[in-house]
Amino acid sequence: MLKEERLNYIINQINIHNKVLSADLSVQLNVSEDTVRRDLNELTDGGQIIKVHGGAISKSFHYPFSEKEVYKKDAKKEIARKAIELIEDGMVILVGGGTTMIELARMIPESLHCTFFTISPLVALELAENPSLDVNLIAGKLSSNSQILVGAQVISQLSEIEPDICFLGTNGVSLKNGITDSDWEVVQVKKAMIKSAAETVILSISEKLDSSQKMKVCPLDAITYLITDIDPEDESLEKYRKKVKLL
């Protein structure tokens, strides 16, 4: 694979999954980790990504981010629009972090009066713009990579609430491995969120379908809904229909 092809592949993977690990890229590209590190350094110097320990993250996922750098923004808006249909007046709602959750927070109409809990400071700020919402930010250690709050304190607080519904993003979703992620601390928080909620909704751009990360959050049958940017009747979603409700 030519260098330009490697760089394009890396950017594409970061756009889709928000984060990549050098070790994984080394295997996927069949090159040494030194080569991967040089590629990541070049992309970082060019302002296209942000290099972190062990890999890199998307600029669109990292604060402060530019709205024009958000990957698949229109698709994420469509996912958020569908998710709003599940929210009813008076609900207690738990939400994760990420750019799709920010779009969801921005779309909630003022006619809905709900109580929100979130592990994302950025999502909390967006929710707080809506005067009809009661917004609670769960306290914990801020992860510089994922921009959400993690750790034992967060998990303890999540055990004390019983939300009607939980909205979560994902780095990977597949029939075989279910919902997966690449960050151990994030996985533990997501597990606690799913455990606390009566229903869990996964919001995912369609490009993440049939992809897996190395750490498992839960099997598909542990969630209630899967919302993507494509029509729920699309044939590519047929195999998921037996496991989850689609929107």
XYZ file of N, CA and C in Angstrom:
741
model
N 0.842 -1.188 0.000
C 0.000 0.000 0.000
C 0.883 1.246 0.000
N 0.563 2.179 -0.889
C 1.325 3.417 -0.978
C 1.064 4.298 0.243
N 1.999 5.195 0.506
C 1.885 6.067 1.679
C 0.588 6.871 1.654
N 0.246 7.425 0.510
C -0.978 8.215 0.405
C -2.207 7.375 0.736
N -2.187 6.118 0.298
C -3.297 5.211 0.596
C -3.372 4.919 2.089
N -2.203 4.749 2.733
C -2.171 4.513 4.179
C -2.772 5.709 4.928
N -2.347 6.895 4.541
C -2.831 8.094 5.215
C -4.344 8.252 5.058
N -4.843 7.987 3.870
C -6.289 8.077 3.634
C -7.044 7.036 4.451
N -6.465 5.850 4.556
C -7.090 4.784 5.347
C -7.166 5.197 6.817
N -6.073 5.738 7.332
C -6.022 6.153 8.738
C -7.068 7.234 9.015
N -7.143 8.228 8.130
C -8.121 9.301 8.310
C -9.539 8.756 8.289
N -9.803 7.843 7.368
C -11.130 7.239 7.267
C -11.494 6.480 8.537
N -10.573 5.699 9.083
C -10.836 4.946 10.297
C -11.059 5.862 11.494
N -10.316 6.940 11.569
C -10.495 7.905 12.665
C -11.841 8.611 12.535
N -12.220 8.968 11.314
C -13.516 9.615 11.106
C -14.667 8.718 11.550
N -14.572 7.446 11.233
C -15.650 6.510 11.548
C -15.679 6.165 13.031
N -14.513 5.837 13.598
C -14.468 5.315 14.960
C -13.997 6.321 16.012
N -13.669 7.530 15.577
C -13.238 8.615 16.474
C -11.837 8.423 17.040
N -11.411 7.172 17.173
C -10.098 6.884 17.746
C -9.516 5.649 17.077
N -8.195 5.640 16.880
C -7.513 4.447 16.366
C -6.300 4.166 17.240
N -5.916 2.893 17.293
C -4.736 2.484 18.041
C -3.623 2.129 17.066
N -2.413 2.544 17.394
C -1.273 2.290 16.518
C -1.080 0.802 16.260
N -1.236 -0.012 17.306
C -1.038 -1.453 17.166
C -2.033 -2.055 16.187
N -3.286 -1.591 16.243
C -4.311 -2.106 15.323
C -4.012 -1.683 13.885
N -3.611 -0.439 13.705
C -3.293 0.045 12.361
C -2.113 -0.710 11.763
N -1.159 -1.064 12.603
C 0.008 -1.816 12.139
C -0.415 -3.143 11.513
N -1.380 -3.812 12.167
C -1.877 -5.096 11.654
C -2.718 -4.884 10.400
N -3.628 -3.914 10.453
C -4.532 -3.672 9.330
C -3.785 -3.244 8.064
N -2.713 -2.464 8.242
C -1.965 -1.944 7.098
C -0.763 -2.806 6.730
N -0.470 -3.800 7.605
C 0.673 -4.694 7.383
C 1.987 -3.914 7.279
N 2.163 -2.979 8.222
C 3.403 -2.207 8.312
C 3.839 -2.169 9.774
N 5.038 -1.712 10.025
C 5.542 -1.651 11.393
C 4.862 -0.524 12.167
N 4.895 -0.625 13.507
C 4.325 0.442 14.334
C 5.120 1.734 14.171
N 6.408 1.632 13.877
C 7.205 2.827 13.623
C 6.674 3.576 12.408
N 6.298 2.822 11.370
C 5.727 3.439 10.172
C 4.405 4.115 10.503
N 3.592 3.434 11.297
C 2.306 4.011 11.707
C 2.526 5.291 12.493
N 3.474 5.276 13.426
C 3.748 6.473 14.232
C 4.194 7.647 13.356
N 5.017 7.359 12.351
C 5.443 8.434 11.438
C 4.245 8.984 10.663
N 3.368 8.083 10.230
C 2.164 8.529 9.515
C 1.282 9.393 10.415
N 1.110 8.973 11.668
C 0.282 9.734 12.606
C 0.903 11.095 12.897
N 2.212 11.126 13.014
C 2.901 12.400 13.242
C 2.689 13.348 12.066
N 2.766 12.801 10.858
C 2.590 13.634 9.666
C 1.177 14.199 9.595
N 0.190 13.351 9.893
C -1.208 13.803 9.863
C -1.476 14.817 10.970
N -0.822 14.640 12.113
C -0.971 15.592 13.214
C -0.352 16.930 12.849
N 0.853 16.877 12.276
C 1.526 18.115 11.861
C 0.716 18.857 10.800
N -0.034 18.102 9.999
C -0.875 18.708 8.973
C -2.209 19.195 9.488
N -2.444 19.001 10.795
C -3.682 19.482 11.409
C -4.905 18.645 11.118
N -4.704 17.400 10.651
C -5.845 16.574 10.272
C -6.359 15.686 11.404
N -5.493 15.338 12.358
C -5.870 14.488 13.481
C -5.166 15.000 14.733
N -5.459 14.350 15.859
C -4.760 14.649 17.106
C -4.106 13.369 17.594
N -2.790 13.360 17.680
C -2.061 12.180 18.131
C -2.123 12.099 19.661
N -2.431 10.906 20.169
C -2.464 10.664 21.611
C -1.633 9.424 21.906
N -1.444 9.150 23.186
C -0.658 7.978 23.568
C -1.276 6.700 22.989
N -0.515 5.984 22.197
C -0.976 4.711 21.643
C -1.794 4.805 20.381
N -2.021 6.028 19.875
C -2.842 6.138 18.672
C -3.171 7.580 18.333
N -4.421 7.791 17.884
C -4.846 9.133 17.490
C -6.357 9.240 17.595
N -6.851 10.485 17.701
C -8.284 10.730 17.771
C -8.675 11.774 16.737
N -9.972 11.840 16.465
C -10.497 12.775 15.476
C -10.549 14.186 16.036
N -10.224 15.174 15.210
C -10.353 16.567 15.620
C -11.817 16.934 15.820
N -12.707 16.309 15.071
C -14.131 16.631 15.187
C -14.727 16.102 16.482
N -14.016 15.190 17.145
C -14.519 14.587 18.373
C -13.919 15.257 19.602
N -12.935 16.095 19.387
C -12.150 16.631 20.488
C -12.415 18.120 20.666
N -12.647 18.532 21.907
C -12.904 19.945 22.197
C -11.603 20.735 22.283
N -11.508 21.959 21.753
C -12.569 22.614 20.976
C -12.570 22.132 19.528
N -13.756 21.841 18.985
C -13.803 21.368 17.615
C -14.575 22.347 16.738
N -14.259 22.310 15.456
C -14.938 23.152 14.485
C -16.136 22.405 13.930
N -17.259 23.085 13.835
C -18.469 22.436 13.330
C -18.249 21.838 11.942
N -17.434 22.501 11.118
C -17.228 22.016 9.754
C -16.392 20.738 9.722
N -15.731 20.407 10.841
C -14.899 19.211 10.884
C -15.650 17.982 11.393
N -16.896 18.161 11.802
C -17.675 17.034 12.306
C -17.990 16.085 11.157
N -17.566 14.827 11.310
C -17.744 13.830 10.246
C -19.204 13.412 10.143
N -19.716 13.368 8.921
C -21.082 12.927 8.635
C -22.107 13.697 9.474
N -21.978 15.002 9.500
C -22.851 15.825 10.339
C -24.324 15.652 9.974
N -24.643 15.632 8.680
C -26.041 15.480 8.267
C -26.598 14.129 8.689
N -25.779 13.087 8.582
C -26.218 11.754 8.999
C -26.491 11.729 10.505
N -25.646 12.403 11.279
C -25.822 12.446 12.730
C -27.068 13.244 13.113
N -27.381 14.260 12.329
C -28.606 15.011 12.563
C -29.834 14.134 12.304
N -29.771 13.304 11.275
C -30.881 12.402 10.960
C -31.065 11.373 12.078
N -29.966 10.859 12.598
C -30.034 9.913 13.723
C -30.667 10.590 14.934
N -30.250 11.814 15.221
C -30.794 12.554 16.362
C -32.291 12.804 16.188
N -32.687 13.136 14.968
C -34.113 13.372 14.694
C -34.945 12.136 15.009
N -34.452 10.966 14.615
C -35.156 9.715 14.901
C -35.201 9.451 16.406
N -34.091 9.735 17.091
C -34.015 9.466 18.532
C -35.023 10.302 19.311
N -35.273 11.530 18.857
C -36.227 12.412 19.536
C -37.611 11.762 19.626
N -37.946 10.929 18.645
C -39.257 10.276 18.618
C -39.477 9.368 19.823
N -38.403 8.938 20.468
C -38.520 8.034 21.613
C -38.662 8.778 22.943
N -38.492 10.088 22.916
C -38.535 10.866 24.152
C -39.952 11.355 24.426
N -40.417 11.112 25.642
C -41.742 11.547 26.063
C -41.637 12.514 27.226
N -42.637 13.364 27.349
C -42.653 14.362 28.404
C -42.558 13.701 29.781
N -41.719 14.244 30.642
C -41.594 13.738 32.001
C -40.572 12.634 32.184
N -39.918 12.215 31.115
C -38.940 11.131 31.211
C -37.684 11.544 31.969
N -37.035 10.539 32.560
C -35.678 10.690 33.083
C -34.765 10.021 32.058
N -33.811 10.783 31.520
C -33.025 10.330 30.371
C -31.533 10.415 30.681
N -30.818 9.373 30.286
C -29.366 9.301 30.463
C -28.714 9.320 29.082
N -27.739 10.195 28.893
C -27.084 10.284 27.583
C -25.568 10.249 27.717
N -24.927 9.671 26.702
C -23.478 9.597 26.656
C -22.891 10.823 25.997
N -21.694 10.665 25.422
C -21.021 11.787 24.791
C -20.813 11.570 23.311
N -20.212 12.556 22.663
C -19.930 12.460 21.238
C -20.744 13.444 20.420
N -20.376 13.585 19.164
C -20.996 14.589 18.307
C -22.448 14.271 17.965
N -22.822 13.000 17.895
C -24.226 12.665 17.636
C -25.088 13.055 18.831
N -24.575 12.862 20.048
C -25.312 13.251 21.250
C -25.469 14.766 21.326
N -24.478 15.495 20.840
C -24.588 16.953 20.813
C -25.717 17.378 19.870
N -25.826 16.718 18.724
C -26.925 17.009 17.800
C -28.269 16.678 18.444
N -28.329 15.573 19.178
C -29.553 15.190 19.880
C -29.939 16.264 20.892
N -28.968 16.716 21.682
C -29.230 17.737 22.695
C -29.770 19.022 22.076
N -29.251 19.376 20.918
C -29.674 20.613 20.250
C -31.097 20.529 19.697
N -31.575 19.316 19.413
C -32.865 19.149 18.755
C -34.048 18.979 19.697
N -33.815 18.788 20.963
C -34.925 18.529 21.883
C -35.827 19.751 21.968
N -37.091 19.607 21.631
C -38.004 20.766 21.627
C -38.316 21.263 23.035
N -38.605 22.547 23.150
C -38.921 23.127 24.446
C -40.263 22.646 24.982
N -41.040 21.981 24.149
C -42.336 21.447 24.601
C -42.161 20.218 25.498
N -40.962 19.632 25.473
C -40.687 18.466 26.321
C -40.044 18.917 27.624
N -40.593 18.439 28.737
C -40.040 18.732 30.055
C -39.488 17.432 30.625
N -38.169 17.305 30.594
C -37.523 16.058 31.002
C -36.354 16.342 31.942
N -35.939 15.279 32.641
C -34.745 15.349 33.473
C -33.629 14.571 32.784
N -32.507 15.211 32.572
C -31.381 14.577 31.894
C -30.209 14.384 32.841
N -29.574 13.228 32.699
C -28.294 12.956 33.327
C -27.313 12.675 32.190
N -26.109 13.196 32.285
C -25.115 12.928 31.240
C -23.716 12.828 31.825
N -22.864 12.085 31.131
C -21.458 11.947 31.508
C -20.581 12.858 30.656
N -21.212 13.692 29.830
C -20.474 14.560 28.909
C -20.678 16.035 29.253
N -19.621 16.749 29.630
C -19.755 18.189 29.881
C -20.250 18.949 28.651
N -19.812 18.546 27.463
C -20.214 19.237 26.239
C -21.699 19.048 25.959
N -22.194 17.825 26.175
C -23.626 17.566 25.987
C -24.433 18.318 27.044
N -23.936 18.348 28.276
C -24.627 19.062 29.355
C -24.809 20.542 29.015
N -23.781 21.165 28.442
C -23.863 22.575 28.074
C -24.919 22.812 26.996
N -24.999 21.884 26.033
C -26.020 22.011 24.990
C -27.421 21.838 25.566
N -27.588 20.852 26.440
C -28.893 20.614 27.067
C -29.331 21.803 27.905
N -28.370 22.433 28.571
C -28.676 23.552 29.469
C -29.224 24.768 28.726
N -29.036 24.805 27.396
C -29.578 25.902 26.598
C -31.098 25.824 26.495
N -31.649 24.635 26.805
C -33.097 24.421 26.717
C -33.719 24.664 28.095
N -34.530 25.699 28.258
C -35.082 26.044 29.576
C -36.080 25.028 30.121
N -36.541 24.108 29.284
C -37.531 23.121 29.719
C -36.897 21.882 30.348
N -35.573 21.809 30.336
C -34.895 20.602 30.794
C -34.196 20.814 32.129
N -34.243 19.774 32.955
C -33.479 19.728 34.201
C -32.232 18.902 33.904
N -31.067 19.527 33.960
C -29.833 18.884 33.499
C -28.893 18.597 34.663
N -28.450 17.330 34.738
C -27.530 16.899 35.782
C -26.269 16.322 35.146
N -25.112 16.871 35.494
C -23.837 16.364 35.012
C -23.238 15.446 36.075
N -23.052 14.185 35.713
C -22.469 13.217 36.636
C -20.982 13.516 36.811
N -20.535 13.531 38.055
C -19.156 13.936 38.354
C -18.180 12.769 38.252
N -16.959 13.073 37.854
C -15.926 12.056 37.763
C -14.670 12.609 37.131
N -13.773 11.727 36.732
C -12.531 12.113 36.071
C -12.789 12.324 34.583
N -12.345 13.464 34.068
C -12.554 13.752 32.656
C -11.496 13.052 31.814
N -11.948 12.209 30.894
C -11.046 11.538 29.968
C -10.681 12.513 28.855
N -9.388 12.786 28.694
C -8.954 13.739 27.668
C -9.181 13.206 26.263
N -9.233 11.893 26.108
C -9.430 11.299 24.783
C -10.898 11.286 24.370
N -11.766 10.832 25.282
C -13.177 10.663 24.933
C -14.039 11.858 25.291
N -13.503 12.794 26.093
C -14.243 13.985 26.516
C -15.483 13.638 27.336
N -15.462 12.498 28.026
C -16.537 12.150 28.948
C -15.945 11.867 30.320
N -16.818 11.768 31.326
C -16.384 11.512 32.688
C -16.363 10.012 32.947
N -15.282 9.549 33.540
C -15.088 8.115 33.751
C -14.638 7.861 35.190
N -14.533 6.568 35.542
C -14.005 6.206 36.842
C -15.045 5.660 37.795
N -14.583 5.202 38.949
C -15.436 4.555 39.940
C -16.528 5.486 40.463
N -16.208 6.766 40.597
C -17.197 7.726 41.088
C -18.392 7.823 40.143
N -18.113 7.822 38.856
C -19.172 7.872 37.854
C -20.041 6.614 37.934
N -19.406 5.468 37.993
C -20.135 4.198 38.041
C -21.002 4.113 39.295
N -20.488 4.606 40.407
C -21.260 4.615 41.654
C -22.512 5.482 41.527
N -22.372 6.659 40.938
C -23.528 7.549 40.760
C -24.559 6.949 39.805
N -24.085 6.290 38.766
C -25.009 5.673 37.813
C -25.856 4.584 38.465
N -25.310 3.925 39.475
C -26.054 2.868 40.171
C -27.191 3.428 41.017
N -27.197 4.741 41.212
C -28.197 5.366 42.074
C -29.347 6.009 41.300
N -29.326 5.923 39.984
C -30.418 6.475 39.182
C -31.063 5.368 38.356
N -32.331 5.577 38.000
C -33.076 4.601 37.202
C -33.754 5.313 36.030
N -32.977 5.681 35.019
C -33.544 6.409 33.875
C -34.503 5.554 33.057
N -35.457 6.245 32.426
C -36.404 5.546 31.547
C -35.720 5.058 30.287
N -34.741 5.829 29.827
C -34.079 5.493 28.571
C -32.650 6.032 28.578
N -31.755 5.303 27.924
C -30.352 5.692 27.832
C -29.961 5.760 26.356
N -29.372 6.876 25.952
C -28.873 7.043 24.591
C -27.357 6.980 24.606
N -26.808 6.073 23.802
C -25.364 5.863 23.762
C -24.848 5.811 22.321
N -23.647 6.318 22.117
C -22.952 6.118 20.860
C -22.112 4.852 20.962
N -21.460 4.493 19.885
C -20.619 3.297 19.889
C -19.493 3.445 18.879
N -18.392 2.758 19.133
C -17.290 2.743 18.168
C -17.374 1.553 17.239
N -18.167 0.563 17.604
C -18.336 -0.610 16.757
C -19.633 -1.320 17.083
N -20.298 -1.856 16.059
C -21.516 -2.639 16.270
C -21.559 -3.754 15.230
N -21.717 -4.974 15.720
C -21.785 -6.120 14.805
C -22.687 -7.177 15.396
N -23.156 -8.060 14.522
C -24.037 -9.138 14.963
C -23.298 -10.087 15.901
N -22.051 -10.363 15.591
C -21.275 -11.332 16.370
C -20.805 -10.766 17.706
N -20.230 -9.570 17.690
C -19.609 -9.023 18.896
C -20.438 -7.974 19.620
N -21.568 -7.595 19.061
C -22.432 -6.630 19.717
C -21.860 -5.230 19.703
N -21.970 -4.540 20.841
C -21.498 -3.170 20.975
C -20.082 -3.203 21.550
N -19.145 -2.559 20.856
C -17.742 -2.625 21.276
C -17.109 -1.239 21.296
N -15.981 -1.150 22.003
C -15.250 0.111 22.114
C -13.767 -0.196 22.218
N -12.949 0.864 22.202
C -11.500 0.676 22.262
C -10.879 1.238 23.535
N -11.718 1.759 24.445
C -11.231 2.381 25.675
C -11.828 1.653 26.880
N -10.975 1.061 27.708
C -11.431 0.228 28.828
C -12.287 1.017 29.822
N -11.858 2.234 30.167
C -12.623 3.032 31.126
C -13.990 3.418 30.565
N -14.035 3.737 29.297
C -15.302 4.079 28.653
C -16.232 2.873 28.638
N -15.693 1.701 28.372
C -16.484 0.473 28.367
C -17.157 0.258 29.718
N -16.425 0.465 30.803
C -16.986 0.245 32.137
C -18.131 1.218 32.426
N -17.963 2.465 32.002
C -19.019 3.454 32.204
C -20.247 3.109 31.364
N -20.035 2.706 30.128
C -21.168 2.350 29.267
C -21.927 1.146 29.820
N -21.209 0.182 30.352
C -21.869 -0.970 30.967
C -22.757 -0.530 32.120
N -22.260 0.385 32.943
C -23.030 0.877 34.084
C -24.252 1.662 33.618
N -24.125 2.407 32.532
C -25.252 3.160 31.988
C -26.347 2.225 31.493
N -25.943 1.195 30.767
C -26.909 0.218 30.253
C -27.616 -0.503 31.401
N -26.867 -0.851 32.410
C -27.427 -1.561 33.564
C -28.461 -0.713 34.298
N -28.251 0.583 34.345
C -29.137 1.453 35.126
C -30.455 1.760 34.417
N -30.469 1.684 33.091
C -31.618 2.166 32.321
C -32.637 1.074 32.013
N -33.902 1.486 31.916
C -34.966 0.553 31.541
C -34.830 0.140 30.084
N -34.424 1.086 29.230
C -34.201 0.812 27.809
C -32.920 1.505 27.359
N -32.208 0.876 26.429
C -30.981 1.467 25.900
C -31.094 1.607 24.389
N -30.697 2.771 23.892
C -30.743 3.072 22.464
C -29.326 3.374 21.987
N -28.876 2.650 20.984
C -27.563 2.893 20.393
C -27.714 3.752 19.143
N -26.975 4.857 19.097
C -26.994 5.754 17.948
C -25.694 5.565 17.179
N -25.788 5.204 15.907
C -24.583 4.882 15.142
C -24.738 5.227 13.671
N -23.743 5.903 13.104
C -23.746 6.082 11.658
C -23.590 4.710 11.007
N -24.149 4.560 9.826
C -24.198 3.244 9.185
C -22.819 2.687 8.863
N -21.816 3.548 8.735
C -20.465 3.078 8.429
C -19.857 2.242 9.555
N -20.419 2.343 10.748
C -19.896 1.559 11.868
C -20.509 0.166 11.940
N -21.567 -0.071 11.154
C -22.197 -1.390 11.150
C -21.203 -2.448 10.671
N -21.263 -3.606 11.301
C -20.402 -4.742 10.956
C -18.933 -4.475 11.264
N -18.669 -3.572 12.210
C -17.296 -3.328 12.644
C -17.181 -3.613 14.141
N -15.971 -3.974 14.567
C -15.751 -4.318 15.964
C -14.473 -3.705 16.498
N -14.522 -3.303 17.752
C -13.338 -2.905 18.487
C -12.987 -4.051 19.439
N -11.916 -3.919 20.184
C -11.405 -5.053 20.950
C -12.054 -5.258 22.317
N -12.833 -4.287 22.766
C -13.433 -4.390 24.095
C -14.946 -4.383 24.000
N -15.573 -5.380 24.617
C -17.017 -5.565 24.480
C -17.792 -4.806 25.536
N -18.790 -4.059 25.095
C -19.689 -3.361 26.007
C -20.854 -4.268 26.369
N -21.529 -4.817 25.355
C -22.669 -5.701 25.597
C -23.057 -6.399 24.300
N -23.801 -7.509 24.412
C -24.329 -8.150 23.199
C -25.482 -7.327 22.643
N -25.841 -7.556 21.400
C -26.909 -6.781 20.771
C -28.238 -6.915 21.492
N -28.520 -8.108 22.010
C -29.825 -8.295 22.647
C -29.929 -7.614 24.016
N -28.869 -6.915 24.439
C -28.921 -6.149 25.687
C -29.435 -4.733 25.447
N -29.577 -4.354 24.166
C -30.098 -3.025 23.853
C -31.500 -3.145 23.268
N -32.232 -2.038 23.309
C -33.625 -2.042 22.845
C -33.747 -1.573 21.413
N -33.079 -0.462 21.092
C -33.162 0.124 19.757
C -31.765 0.351 19.175
N -31.671 0.236 17.862
C -30.495 0.634 17.104
C -30.954 1.673 16.086
N -30.406 2.878 16.188
C -30.784 3.951 15.276
C -29.590 4.304 14.395
N -29.791 4.272 13.086
C -28.763 4.649 12.132
C -29.317 5.737 11.214
N -28.503 6.190 10.289
C -28.917 7.236 9.359
C -29.616 6.686 8.127
N -29.734 5.366 8.018
C -30.385 4.783 6.839
C -31.778 4.272 7.195
N -32.575 4.019 6.182
C -33.943 3.540 6.368
C -33.922 2.221 7.127
N -34.732 2.073 8.161
C -34.745 0.819 8.936
C -35.149 -0.403 8.118
N -35.761 -0.169 6.956
C -36.149 -1.281 6.095
C -35.053 -1.648 5.104
N -33.945 -0.930 5.135
C -32.834 -1.220 4.228
C -32.351 -2.653 4.432
N -32.039 -3.332 3.344
C -31.665 -4.747 3.429
C -30.377 -4.975 4.223
N -29.528 -3.959 4.309
C -28.284 -4.105 5.082
C -28.551 -4.249 6.572
N -29.751 -3.882 7.004
C -30.111 -3.981 8.424
C -30.925 -5.236 8.742
N -31.231 -6.019 7.724
C -32.104 -7.182 7.906
C -31.607 -8.115 9.005
N -30.303 -8.397 9.040
C -29.765 -9.337 10.019
C -29.827 -8.794 11.440
N -29.911 -7.464 11.589
C -30.004 -6.871 12.925
C -31.434 -6.883 13.460
N -32.395 -7.006 12.558
C -33.798 -6.888 12.924
C -34.242 -7.962 13.912
N -33.597 -9.109 13.888
C -33.964 -10.200 14.804
C -33.479 -9.950 16.223
N -32.527 -9.034 16.369
C -31.908 -8.804 17.680
C -32.422 -7.533 18.369
N -32.669 -6.483 17.552
C -33.040 -5.186 18.120
C -34.148 -4.533 17.297
N -34.798 -3.545 17.898
C -35.743 -2.715 17.162
C -34.940 -1.668 16.399
N -35.379 -1.370 15.182
C -34.634 -0.442 14.325
C -35.429 0.822 14.078
N -34.736 1.947 14.034
C -35.353 3.231 13.696
C -34.492 3.918 12.631
